[in-house]
């Protein structure tokens, strides 16, 4: 009888197995249960790690340091999981590392059929992760936008992100076809009370996986640069205690939605809804974002974090 195709394992997966087996001392059965894979795959992976020379007295891979940071982030912030990419320290830029780590996380979950719906916000991090994904045909999967968009036609706008991810995965998609903010709270309430918008927002709040990004209070933030209403200033947001936003809603350092009219004009899944969702992952990096990332971790708004090693080190020191 012909044997099945041999699974090509990534170096990161093999190092994770080796770390859990040789350093953490877990059994192959425990590793299989924790990673959601078969014991046979674990056994084969450990053999591959040895054969490729990844196992010596110390880990023969830069991913070993990332795995240590991942474990420490989970313990420090009470997360379900963390994924840490390796930033380019010459340029002090971790965005590509985060996009790669997010793509790896998605590849793993998609390969296991973990989700039937994925909610997305916006941003170049998600856009770059999409480009790294293997094309698939998943007509049973739906990609759902969790926030309104801007008038800018850039590809990392929420409309473009939802459409591009769906196209890459051969999936369906739906969007919140509205701006991020209406001019008044009354206009926002009127629109969201209509059946199509109400149902779309409810669907976005029930997705199996929500992928979030976040921004600080500087022009480096896409929202600040292209989406903030002209009648709202960064100074007044900061004066109300804001350190940044998620899903267009501005938070203080404890992860609480600030009492400012802008948060009552937003078209998006309410921040308070995140805690009750099945799986919420935040993909973000950069020293300038540490306060707003830490705010969401303190408030327990996310279950998992995808970041780079430089940001991970800063988050481990945050609040000490």
PDB file of C-alpha atoms in Angstrom:
ATOM      1  CA  UNK A   1       0.000   0.000   0.000  1.00  0.00           C
ATOM      2  CA  UNK A   2       1.377   3.434  -0.950  1.00  0.00           C
ATOM      3  CA  UNK A   3       2.111   5.740   1.951  1.00  0.00           C
ATOM      4  CA  UNK A   4       0.558   9.226   2.181  1.00  0.00           C
ATOM      5  CA  UNK A   5       2.460  12.412   1.371  1.00  0.00           C
ATOM      6  CA  UNK A   6       5.123  13.423   3.873  1.00  0.00           C
ATOM      7  CA  UNK A   7       4.214  16.667   5.651  1.00  0.00           C
ATOM      8  CA  UNK A   8       6.810  19.396   5.149  1.00  0.00           C
ATOM      9  CA  UNK A   9       7.365  20.929   8.575  1.00  0.00           C
ATOM     10  CA  UNK A  10       8.550  24.490   9.156  1.00  0.00           C
ATOM     11  CA  UNK A  11      11.613  25.191  11.269  1.00  0.00           C
ATOM     12  CA  UNK A  12       9.548  27.143  13.795  1.00  0.00           C
ATOM     13  CA  UNK A  13       7.193  24.194  14.322  1.00  0.00           C
ATOM     14  CA  UNK A  14      10.097  21.791  14.785  1.00  0.00           C
ATOM     15  CA  UNK A  15      11.833  24.101  17.254  1.00  0.00           C
ATOM     16  CA  UNK A  16       8.593  24.471  19.216  1.00  0.00           C
ATOM     17  CA  UNK A  17       8.303  20.675  19.434  1.00  0.00           C
ATOM     18  CA  UNK A  18      11.929  20.309  20.454  1.00  0.00           C
ATOM     19  CA  UNK A  19      11.602  23.007  23.112  1.00  0.00           C
ATOM     20  CA  UNK A  20       8.520  21.420  24.648  1.00  0.00           C
ATOM     21  CA  UNK A  21      10.052  17.939  24.554  1.00  0.00           C
ATOM     22  CA  UNK A  22      13.672  18.565  25.574  1.00  0.00           C
ATOM     23  CA  UNK A  23      13.384  21.742  27.671  1.00  0.00           C
ATOM     24  CA  UNK A  24       9.863  21.691  29.137  1.00  0.00           C
ATOM     25  CA  UNK A  25       9.971  17.913  29.554  1.00  0.00           C
ATOM     26  CA  UNK A  26       6.500  17.244  28.135  1.00  0.00           C
ATOM     27  CA  UNK A  27       5.625  13.825  26.772  1.00  0.00           C
ATOM     28  CA  UNK A  28       4.806  13.390  23.113  1.00  0.00           C
ATOM     29  CA  UNK A  29       1.147  12.824  24.010  1.00  0.00           C
ATOM     30  CA  UNK A  30       1.053  16.032  26.055  1.00  0.00           C
ATOM     31  CA  UNK A  31       2.648  17.974  23.210  1.00  0.00           C
ATOM     32  CA  UNK A  32       0.174  16.529  20.700  1.00  0.00           C
ATOM     33  CA  UNK A  33      -2.769  17.538  22.884  1.00  0.00           C
ATOM     34  CA  UNK A  34      -1.413  21.025  23.524  1.00  0.00           C
ATOM     35  CA  UNK A  35      -0.713  21.749  19.846  1.00  0.00           C
ATOM     36  CA  UNK A  36      -3.802  19.988  18.498  1.00  0.00           C
ATOM     37  CA  UNK A  37      -1.802  17.580  16.303  1.00  0.00           C
ATOM     38  CA  UNK A  38      -1.359  13.808  16.222  1.00  0.00           C
ATOM     39  CA  UNK A  39       1.197  12.006  18.361  1.00  0.00           C
ATOM     40  CA  UNK A  40       2.655  10.562  15.154  1.00  0.00           C
ATOM     41  CA  UNK A  41       3.315  14.077  13.849  1.00  0.00           C
ATOM     42  CA  UNK A  42       5.018  15.001  17.126  1.00  0.00           C
ATOM     43  CA  UNK A  43       7.189  11.885  16.992  1.00  0.00           C
ATOM     44  CA  UNK A  44       8.136  12.517  13.368  1.00  0.00           C
ATOM     45  CA  UNK A  45       8.805  16.196  14.099  1.00  0.00           C
ATOM     46  CA  UNK A  46      11.197  15.441  16.946  1.00  0.00           C
ATOM     47  CA  UNK A  47      13.077  13.107  14.621  1.00  0.00           C
ATOM     48  CA  UNK A  48      13.220  15.796  11.949  1.00  0.00           C
ATOM     49  CA  UNK A  49      14.488  18.359  14.468  1.00  0.00           C
ATOM     50  CA  UNK A  50      17.325  16.006  15.381  1.00  0.00           C
ATOM     51  CA  UNK A  51      18.048  15.180  11.755  1.00  0.00           C
ATOM     52  CA  UNK A  52      18.256  18.837  10.735  1.00  0.00           C
ATOM     53  CA  UNK A  53      20.668  19.598  13.565  1.00  0.00           C
ATOM     54  CA  UNK A  54      18.261  21.868  15.420  1.00  0.00           C
ATOM     55  CA  UNK A  55      18.794  20.025  18.706  1.00  0.00           C
ATOM     56  CA  UNK A  56      22.156  20.390  20.427  1.00  0.00           C
ATOM     57  CA  UNK A  57      23.140  21.537  23.895  1.00  0.00           C
ATOM     58  CA  UNK A  58      21.310  24.753  23.005  1.00  0.00           C
ATOM     59  CA  UNK A  59      18.701  25.467  20.365  1.00  0.00           C
ATOM     60  CA  UNK A  60      20.297  25.954  16.955  1.00  0.00           C
ATOM     61  CA  UNK A  61      17.765  28.492  15.771  1.00  0.00           C
ATOM     62  CA  UNK A  62      16.864  32.139  16.415  1.00  0.00           C
ATOM     63  CA  UNK A  63      13.294  30.964  16.994  1.00  0.00           C
ATOM     64  CA  UNK A  64      14.394  29.574  20.367  1.00  0.00           C
ATOM     65  CA  UNK A  65      14.642  33.092  21.800  1.00  0.00           C
ATOM     66  CA  UNK A  66      11.227  33.897  20.359  1.00  0.00           C
ATOM     67  CA  UNK A  67       9.714  30.814  21.972  1.00  0.00           C
ATOM     68  CA  UNK A  68      11.081  31.875  25.341  1.00  0.00           C
ATOM     69  CA  UNK A  69       9.562  35.344  24.900  1.00  0.00           C
ATOM     70  CA  UNK A  70       6.252  33.769  23.896  1.00  0.00           C
ATOM     71  CA  UNK A  71       6.129  31.703  27.075  1.00  0.00           C
ATOM     72  CA  UNK A  72       7.004  34.709  29.229  1.00  0.00           C
ATOM     73  CA  UNK A  73       4.358  36.904  27.573  1.00  0.00           C
ATOM     74  CA  UNK A  74       1.703  34.261  28.198  1.00  0.00           C
ATOM     75  CA  UNK A  75       2.673  34.057  31.857  1.00  0.00           C
ATOM     76  CA  UNK A  76       3.115  37.813  32.396  1.00  0.00           C
ATOM     77  CA  UNK A  77      -0.163  38.874  30.793  1.00  0.00           C
ATOM     78  CA  UNK A  78      -2.359  35.792  31.277  1.00  0.00           C
ATOM     79  CA  UNK A  79      -2.734  35.127  27.554  1.00  0.00           C
ATOM     80  CA  UNK A  80      -3.841  31.925  25.882  1.00  0.00           C
ATOM     81  CA  UNK A  81      -0.993  32.210  23.388  1.00  0.00           C
ATOM     82  CA  UNK A  82       1.627  34.547  21.947  1.00  0.00           C
ATOM     83  CA  UNK A  83       3.551  34.529  18.671  1.00  0.00           C
ATOM     84  CA  UNK A  84       6.782  36.496  18.421  1.00  0.00           C
ATOM     85  CA  UNK A  85       8.544  37.325  15.167  1.00  0.00           C
ATOM     86  CA  UNK A  86      12.173  38.368  14.925  1.00  0.00           C
ATOM     87  CA  UNK A  87      12.516  42.063  14.077  1.00  0.00           C
ATOM     88  CA  UNK A  88      15.247  43.550  11.921  1.00  0.00           C
ATOM     89  CA  UNK A  89      17.296  45.290  14.600  1.00  0.00           C
ATOM     90  CA  UNK A  90      19.307  47.193  12.000  1.00  0.00           C
ATOM     91  CA  UNK A  91      16.219  49.156  10.991  1.00  0.00           C
ATOM     92  CA  UNK A  92      14.330  48.892  14.308  1.00  0.00           C
ATOM     93  CA  UNK A  93      11.342  47.706  12.280  1.00  0.00           C
ATOM     94  CA  UNK A  94       9.206  44.820  13.447  1.00  0.00           C
ATOM     95  CA  UNK A  95       6.256  45.189  11.093  1.00  0.00           C
ATOM     96  CA  UNK A  96       7.390  42.523   8.648  1.00  0.00           C
ATOM     97  CA  UNK A  97       8.215  40.206  11.543  1.00  0.00           C
ATOM     98  CA  UNK A  98       4.721  40.637  12.965  1.00  0.00           C
ATOM     99  CA  UNK A  99       3.126  40.076   9.553  1.00  0.00           C
ATOM    100  CA  UNK A 100       5.147  36.872   9.136  1.00  0.00           C
ATOM    101  CA  UNK A 101       4.203  35.648  12.618  1.00  0.00           C
ATOM    102  CA  UNK A 102       0.538  36.445  11.964  1.00  0.00           C
ATOM    103  CA  UNK A 103       0.661  34.578   8.659  1.00  0.00           C
ATOM    104  CA  UNK A 104       2.178  31.550  10.414  1.00  0.00           C
ATOM    105  CA  UNK A 105      -0.578  31.668  13.049  1.00  0.00           C
ATOM    106  CA  UNK A 106      -3.256  31.840  10.352  1.00  0.00           C
ATOM    107  CA  UNK A 107      -1.691  29.066   8.267  1.00  0.00           C
ATOM    108  CA  UNK A 108      -1.726  26.788  11.288  1.00  0.00           C
ATOM    109  CA  UNK A 109      -5.354  27.490  12.157  1.00  0.00           C
ATOM    110  CA  UNK A 110      -6.581  27.350   8.569  1.00  0.00           C
ATOM    111  CA  UNK A 111      -4.804  24.046   8.081  1.00  0.00           C
ATOM    112  CA  UNK A 112      -6.701  22.638  11.067  1.00  0.00           C
ATOM    113  CA  UNK A 113     -10.031  24.115   9.957  1.00  0.00           C
ATOM    114  CA  UNK A 114     -10.198  26.019  13.232  1.00  0.00           C
ATOM    115  CA  UNK A 115     -12.512  28.831  12.081  1.00  0.00           C
ATOM    116  CA  UNK A 116     -15.637  29.224   9.974  1.00  0.00           C
ATOM    117  CA  UNK A 117     -15.559  33.026  10.203  1.00  0.00           C
ATOM    118  CA  UNK A 118     -12.748  35.547  10.600  1.00  0.00           C
ATOM    119  CA  UNK A 119     -13.226  39.176  11.583  1.00  0.00           C
ATOM    120  CA  UNK A 120     -10.721  41.790  10.440  1.00  0.00           C
ATOM    121  CA  UNK A 121     -10.033  45.437  11.082  1.00  0.00           C
ATOM    122  CA  UNK A 122      -7.424  47.069   8.838  1.00  0.00           C
ATOM    123  CA  UNK A 123      -3.759  47.968   8.548  1.00  0.00           C
ATOM    124  CA  UNK A 124      -0.594  47.127   6.636  1.00  0.00           C
ATOM    125  CA  UNK A 125       0.274  44.345   9.110  1.00  0.00           C
ATOM    126  CA  UNK A 126      -2.793  42.335   8.113  1.00  0.00           C
ATOM    127  CA  UNK A 127      -2.310  43.256   4.468  1.00  0.00           C
ATOM    128  CA  UNK A 128       1.286  41.955   4.481  1.00  0.00           C
ATOM    129  CA  UNK A 129       0.238  38.780   6.293  1.00  0.00           C
ATOM    130  CA  UNK A 130      -2.361  38.096   3.602  1.00  0.00           C
ATOM    131  CA  UNK A 131       0.336  38.164   0.909  1.00  0.00           C
ATOM    132  CA  UNK A 132       2.217  35.394   2.719  1.00  0.00           C
ATOM    133  CA  UNK A 133      -0.756  33.048   2.977  1.00  0.00           C
ATOM    134  CA  UNK A 134      -1.058  30.017   0.732  1.00  0.00           C
ATOM    135  CA  UNK A 135      -4.035  30.395  -1.657  1.00  0.00           C
ATOM    136  CA  UNK A 136      -6.935  28.151  -0.716  1.00  0.00           C
ATOM    137  CA  UNK A 137     -10.502  27.336  -1.733  1.00  0.00           C
ATOM    138  CA  UNK A 138     -12.632  27.668   1.391  1.00  0.00           C
ATOM    139  CA  UNK A 139     -16.165  28.590   0.287  1.00  0.00           C
ATOM    140  CA  UNK A 140     -17.505  27.711   3.747  1.00  0.00           C
ATOM    141  CA  UNK A 141     -15.386  30.423   5.384  1.00  0.00           C
ATOM    142  CA  UNK A 142     -16.559  34.023   5.694  1.00  0.00           C
ATOM    143  CA  UNK A 143     -14.355  37.085   6.263  1.00  0.00           C
ATOM    144  CA  UNK A 144     -16.195  39.868   8.067  1.00  0.00           C
ATOM    145  CA  UNK A 145     -15.111  43.465   8.553  1.00  0.00           C
ATOM    146  CA  UNK A 146     -15.414  44.626  12.164  1.00  0.00           C
ATOM    147  CA  UNK A 147     -15.225  48.370  11.569  1.00  0.00           C
ATOM    148  CA  UNK A 148     -16.244  50.962   9.006  1.00  0.00           C
ATOM    149  CA  UNK A 149     -13.737  52.367   6.533  1.00  0.00           C
ATOM    150  CA  UNK A 150     -12.217  55.589   5.297  1.00  0.00           C
ATOM    151  CA  UNK A 151     -12.760  57.324   1.993  1.00  0.00           C
ATOM    152  CA  UNK A 152      -9.144  56.558   1.134  1.00  0.00           C
ATOM    153  CA  UNK A 153      -8.813  53.753  -1.402  1.00  0.00           C
ATOM    154  CA  UNK A 154      -5.638  52.245   0.066  1.00  0.00           C
ATOM    155  CA  UNK A 155      -5.487  48.457   0.087  1.00  0.00           C
ATOM    156  CA  UNK A 156      -5.133  48.225   3.859  1.00  0.00           C
ATOM    157  CA  UNK A 157      -8.445  50.016   4.401  1.00  0.00           C
ATOM    158  CA  UNK A 158     -10.928  47.680   6.085  1.00  0.00           C
ATOM    159  CA  UNK A 159     -12.811  47.122   2.821  1.00  0.00           C
ATOM    160  CA  UNK A 160      -9.627  46.122   0.999  1.00  0.00           C
ATOM    161  CA  UNK A 161      -8.375  43.891   3.822  1.00  0.00           C
ATOM    162  CA  UNK A 162     -11.637  41.921   4.007  1.00  0.00           C
ATOM    163  CA  UNK A 163     -11.859  41.528   0.226  1.00  0.00           C
ATOM    164  CA  UNK A 164      -8.188  40.603  -0.216  1.00  0.00           C
ATOM    165  CA  UNK A 165      -8.179  38.021   2.581  1.00  0.00           C
ATOM    166  CA  UNK A 166     -11.363  36.443   1.214  1.00  0.00           C
ATOM    167  CA  UNK A 167      -9.883  36.315  -2.278  1.00  0.00           C
ATOM    168  CA  UNK A 168      -6.702  34.690  -0.987  1.00  0.00           C
ATOM    169  CA  UNK A 169      -8.668  32.030   0.868  1.00  0.00           C
ATOM    170  CA  UNK A 170     -11.377  31.476  -1.726  1.00  0.00           C
ATOM    171  CA  UNK A 171     -13.876  32.567   0.912  1.00  0.00           C
ATOM    172  CA  UNK A 172     -16.929  34.809   1.135  1.00  0.00           C
ATOM    173  CA  UNK A 173     -16.757  38.256   2.677  1.00  0.00           C
ATOM    174  CA  UNK A 174     -19.011  41.019   3.987  1.00  0.00           C
ATOM    175  CA  UNK A 175     -18.265  44.559   5.110  1.00  0.00           C
ATOM    176  CA  UNK A 176     -19.647  47.343   7.263  1.00  0.00           C
ATOM    177  CA  UNK A 177     -20.316  49.674   4.329  1.00  0.00           C
ATOM    178  CA  UNK A 178     -20.085  52.876   6.325  1.00  0.00           C
ATOM    179  CA  UNK A 179     -17.455  55.389   7.434  1.00  0.00           C
ATOM    180  CA  UNK A 180     -15.571  54.810  10.664  1.00  0.00           C
ATOM    181  CA  UNK A 181     -17.272  57.812  12.244  1.00  0.00           C
ATOM    182  CA  UNK A 182     -20.470  59.668  11.472  1.00  0.00           C
ATOM    183  CA  UNK A 183     -20.741  63.406  12.112  1.00  0.00           C
ATOM    184  CA  UNK A 184     -22.935  63.017  15.181  1.00  0.00           C
ATOM    185  CA  UNK A 185     -23.910  60.382  17.715  1.00  0.00           C
ATOM    186  CA  UNK A 186     -27.512  60.638  16.497  1.00  0.00           C
ATOM    187  CA  UNK A 187     -26.522  59.767  12.919  1.00  0.00           C
ATOM    188  CA  UNK A 188     -24.518  56.777  14.122  1.00  0.00           C
ATOM    189  CA  UNK A 189     -27.387  55.476  16.252  1.00  0.00           C
ATOM    190  CA  UNK A 190     -29.867  55.907  13.404  1.00  0.00           C
ATOM    191  CA  UNK A 191     -27.732  53.999  10.897  1.00  0.00           C
ATOM    192  CA  UNK A 192     -26.828  51.182  13.300  1.00  0.00           C
ATOM    193  CA  UNK A 193     -30.511  50.791  14.198  1.00  0.00           C
ATOM    194  CA  UNK A 194     -31.328  49.848  10.608  1.00  0.00           C
ATOM    195  CA  UNK A 195     -31.645  46.117  10.023  1.00  0.00           C
ATOM    196  CA  UNK A 196     -28.770  45.571   7.522  1.00  0.00           C
ATOM    197  CA  UNK A 197     -26.214  47.388   9.681  1.00  0.00           C
ATOM    198  CA  UNK A 198     -27.505  45.894  12.907  1.00  0.00           C
ATOM    199  CA  UNK A 199     -27.267  42.354  11.510  1.00  0.00           C
ATOM    200  CA  UNK A 200     -23.813  42.958  10.041  1.00  0.00           C
ATOM    201  CA  UNK A 201     -22.526  44.315  13.343  1.00  0.00           C
ATOM    202  CA  UNK A 202     -24.012  41.354  15.214  1.00  0.00           C
ATOM    203  CA  UNK A 203     -22.326  38.966  12.754  1.00  0.00           C
ATOM    204  CA  UNK A 204     -18.993  40.732  13.257  1.00  0.00           C
ATOM    205  CA  UNK A 205     -19.365  40.264  17.006  1.00  0.00           C
ATOM    206  CA  UNK A 206     -19.848  36.503  16.623  1.00  0.00           C
ATOM    207  CA  UNK A 207     -16.845  35.598  14.455  1.00  0.00           C
ATOM    208  CA  UNK A 208     -14.714  32.621  15.457  1.00  0.00           C
ATOM    209  CA  UNK A 209     -11.500  34.638  15.159  1.00  0.00           C
ATOM    210  CA  UNK A 210     -11.084  38.408  15.417  1.00  0.00           C
ATOM    211  CA  UNK A 211      -7.813  39.902  14.140  1.00  0.00           C
ATOM    212  CA  UNK A 212      -7.148  43.330  15.610  1.00  0.00           C
ATOM    213  CA  UNK A 213      -4.530  46.007  15.107  1.00  0.00           C
ATOM    214  CA  UNK A 214      -4.042  49.093  17.225  1.00  0.00           C
ATOM    215  CA  UNK A 215      -2.767  52.637  16.902  1.00  0.00           C
ATOM    216  CA  UNK A 216      -1.197  55.247  19.145  1.00  0.00           C
ATOM    217  CA  UNK A 217      -1.845  58.993  19.269  1.00  0.00           C
ATOM    218  CA  UNK A 218       0.589  60.059  16.567  1.00  0.00           C
ATOM    219  CA  UNK A 219       0.588  60.593  12.792  1.00  0.00           C
ATOM    220  CA  UNK A 220       2.113  57.106  12.487  1.00  0.00           C
ATOM    221  CA  UNK A 221      -1.382  55.798  13.201  1.00  0.00           C
ATOM    222  CA  UNK A 222      -3.435  55.165  10.048  1.00  0.00           C
ATOM    223  CA  UNK A 223      -6.589  56.219  11.908  1.00  0.00           C
ATOM    224  CA  UNK A 224      -5.046  59.480  13.123  1.00  0.00           C
ATOM    225  CA  UNK A 225      -3.630  60.235   9.701  1.00  0.00           C
ATOM    226  CA  UNK A 226      -6.598  59.347   7.492  1.00  0.00           C
ATOM    227  CA  UNK A 227      -9.674  58.591   9.587  1.00  0.00           C
ATOM    228  CA  UNK A 228     -10.005  60.980  12.521  1.00  0.00           C
ATOM    229  CA  UNK A 229     -12.770  63.598  12.118  1.00  0.00           C
ATOM    230  CA  UNK A 230     -11.487  67.151  11.678  1.00  0.00           C
ATOM    231  CA  UNK A 231     -13.382  68.316  14.762  1.00  0.00           C
ATOM    232  CA  UNK A 232     -11.427  65.969  17.056  1.00  0.00           C
ATOM    233  CA  UNK A 233      -7.849  66.756  18.097  1.00  0.00           C
ATOM    234  CA  UNK A 234      -5.152  64.536  19.516  1.00  0.00           C
ATOM    235  CA  UNK A 235      -4.728  67.004  22.364  1.00  0.00           C
ATOM    236  CA  UNK A 236      -8.281  66.602  23.591  1.00  0.00           C
ATOM    237  CA  UNK A 237      -8.101  62.803  23.266  1.00  0.00           C
ATOM    238  CA  UNK A 238      -4.908  62.772  25.312  1.00  0.00           C
ATOM    239  CA  UNK A 239      -6.557  65.138  27.786  1.00  0.00           C
ATOM    240  CA  UNK A 240      -9.258  62.532  28.328  1.00  0.00           C
ATOM    241  CA  UNK A 241      -6.566  59.942  29.078  1.00  0.00           C
ATOM    242  CA  UNK A 242      -6.389  58.195  25.700  1.00  0.00           C
ATOM    243  CA  UNK A 243      -3.240  56.243  24.805  1.00  0.00           C
ATOM    244  CA  UNK A 244      -4.508  54.869  21.490  1.00  0.00           C
ATOM    245  CA  UNK A 245      -7.363  53.065  19.801  1.00  0.00           C
ATOM    246  CA  UNK A 246      -8.665  49.657  18.830  1.00  0.00           C
ATOM    247  CA  UNK A 247     -11.557  49.308  16.372  1.00  0.00           C
ATOM    248  CA  UNK A 248     -11.703  53.105  16.250  1.00  0.00           C
ATOM    249  CA  UNK A 249     -12.463  53.377  19.975  1.00  0.00           C
ATOM    250  CA  UNK A 250      -9.989  55.254  22.145  1.00  0.00           C
ATOM    251  CA  UNK A 251      -8.765  53.651  25.367  1.00  0.00           C
ATOM    252  CA  UNK A 252      -6.979  54.831  28.489  1.00  0.00           C
ATOM    253  CA  UNK A 253      -3.924  53.048  29.914  1.00  0.00           C
ATOM    254  CA  UNK A 254      -6.145  50.559  31.756  1.00  0.00           C
ATOM    255  CA  UNK A 255      -7.924  49.568  28.558  1.00  0.00           C
ATOM    256  CA  UNK A 256     -11.134  51.430  29.386  1.00  0.00           C
ATOM    257  CA  UNK A 257     -13.050  53.279  26.658  1.00  0.00           C
ATOM    258  CA  UNK A 258     -12.617  56.981  27.404  1.00  0.00           C
ATOM    259  CA  UNK A 259     -15.646  59.223  27.930  1.00  0.00           C
ATOM    260  CA  UNK A 260     -15.409  61.219  24.720  1.00  0.00           C
ATOM    261  CA  UNK A 261     -18.053  61.808  21.990  1.00  0.00           C
ATOM    262  CA  UNK A 262     -15.808  60.212  19.339  1.00  0.00           C
ATOM    263  CA  UNK A 263     -16.428  56.795  20.873  1.00  0.00           C
ATOM    264  CA  UNK A 264     -20.178  57.264  20.464  1.00  0.00           C
ATOM    265  CA  UNK A 265     -19.820  58.071  16.763  1.00  0.00           C
ATOM    266  CA  UNK A 266     -17.890  54.964  15.734  1.00  0.00           C
ATOM    267  CA  UNK A 267     -19.163  52.225  13.416  1.00  0.00           C
ATOM    268  CA  UNK A 268     -17.605  49.051  14.718  1.00  0.00           C
ATOM    269  CA  UNK A 269     -17.815  46.157  17.141  1.00  0.00           C
ATOM    270  CA  UNK A 270     -17.886  47.627  20.670  1.00  0.00           C
ATOM    271  CA  UNK A 271     -14.704  47.059  22.659  1.00  0.00           C
ATOM    272  CA  UNK A 272     -16.767  45.608  25.512  1.00  0.00           C
ATOM    273  CA  UNK A 273     -17.866  42.801  23.174  1.00  0.00           C
ATOM    274  CA  UNK A 274     -14.314  41.528  22.700  1.00  0.00           C
ATOM    275  CA  UNK A 275     -14.071  39.761  26.056  1.00  0.00           C
ATOM    276  CA  UNK A 276     -16.975  37.470  25.185  1.00  0.00           C
ATOM    277  CA  UNK A 277     -15.712  36.507  21.737  1.00  0.00           C
ATOM    278  CA  UNK A 278     -14.311  33.072  21.020  1.00  0.00           C
ATOM    279  CA  UNK A 279     -10.785  34.062  19.970  1.00  0.00           C
ATOM    280  CA  UNK A 280      -9.320  37.564  19.686  1.00  0.00           C
ATOM    281  CA  UNK A 281      -5.748  38.147  18.553  1.00  0.00           C
ATOM    282  CA  UNK A 282      -3.953  41.502  18.530  1.00  0.00           C
ATOM    283  CA  UNK A 283      -1.174  41.947  15.951  1.00  0.00           C
ATOM    284  CA  UNK A 284       1.000  44.957  16.789  1.00  0.00           C
ATOM    285  CA  UNK A 285       4.601  46.055  17.280  1.00  0.00           C
ATOM    286  CA  UNK A 286       6.675  49.144  17.962  1.00  0.00           C
ATOM    287  CA  UNK A 287       7.851  50.988  21.051  1.00  0.00           C
ATOM    288  CA  UNK A 288       5.334  53.772  20.336  1.00  0.00           C
ATOM    289  CA  UNK A 289       2.481  51.242  20.612  1.00  0.00           C
ATOM    290  CA  UNK A 290       3.538  49.624  23.888  1.00  0.00           C
ATOM    291  CA  UNK A 291       1.176  51.749  26.075  1.00  0.00           C
ATOM    292  CA  UNK A 292      -1.914  50.939  24.002  1.00  0.00           C
ATOM    293  CA  UNK A 293      -0.945  47.259  23.584  1.00  0.00           C
ATOM    294  CA  UNK A 294      -0.393  46.963  27.332  1.00  0.00           C
ATOM    295  CA  UNK A 295      -3.734  48.680  27.968  1.00  0.00           C
ATOM    296  CA  UNK A 296      -5.582  45.977  26.055  1.00  0.00           C
ATOM    297  CA  UNK A 297      -3.619  43.228  27.788  1.00  0.00           C
ATOM    298  CA  UNK A 298      -4.377  44.714  31.216  1.00  0.00           C
ATOM    299  CA  UNK A 299      -8.079  44.871  30.411  1.00  0.00           C
ATOM    300  CA  UNK A 300      -8.176  41.302  29.111  1.00  0.00           C
ATOM    301  CA  UNK A 301      -9.560  42.397  25.753  1.00  0.00           C
ATOM    302  CA  UNK A 302      -7.516  39.890  23.729  1.00  0.00           C
ATOM    303  CA  UNK A 303      -6.708  36.207  24.068  1.00  0.00           C
ATOM    304  CA  UNK A 304      -3.541  36.168  21.993  1.00  0.00           C
ATOM    305  CA  UNK A 305      -0.780  38.546  20.961  1.00  0.00           C
ATOM    306  CA  UNK A 306       1.312  38.571  17.785  1.00  0.00           C
ATOM    307  CA  UNK A 307       4.291  40.911  18.040  1.00  0.00           C
ATOM    308  CA  UNK A 308       8.043  41.141  17.490  1.00  0.00           C
ATOM    309  CA  UNK A 309      10.876  40.366  19.905  1.00  0.00           C
ATOM    310  CA  UNK A 310      11.766  44.005  20.610  1.00  0.00           C
ATOM    311  CA  UNK A 311       8.184  44.907  21.525  1.00  0.00           C
ATOM    312  CA  UNK A 312       7.850  41.688  23.532  1.00  0.00           C
ATOM    313  CA  UNK A 313      10.814  42.689  25.701  1.00  0.00           C
ATOM    314  CA  UNK A 314       9.271  46.112  26.352  1.00  0.00           C
ATOM    315  CA  UNK A 315       5.899  44.562  27.226  1.00  0.00           C
ATOM    316  CA  UNK A 316       7.569  42.197  29.696  1.00  0.00           C
ATOM    317  CA  UNK A 317       9.079  45.212  31.458  1.00  0.00           C
ATOM    318  CA  UNK A 318       5.874  47.252  31.319  1.00  0.00           C
ATOM    319  CA  UNK A 319       4.460  48.034  34.728  1.00  0.00           C
ATOM    320  CA  UNK A 320       7.305  46.370  36.641  1.00  0.00           C
TER     321      UNK A 320
END
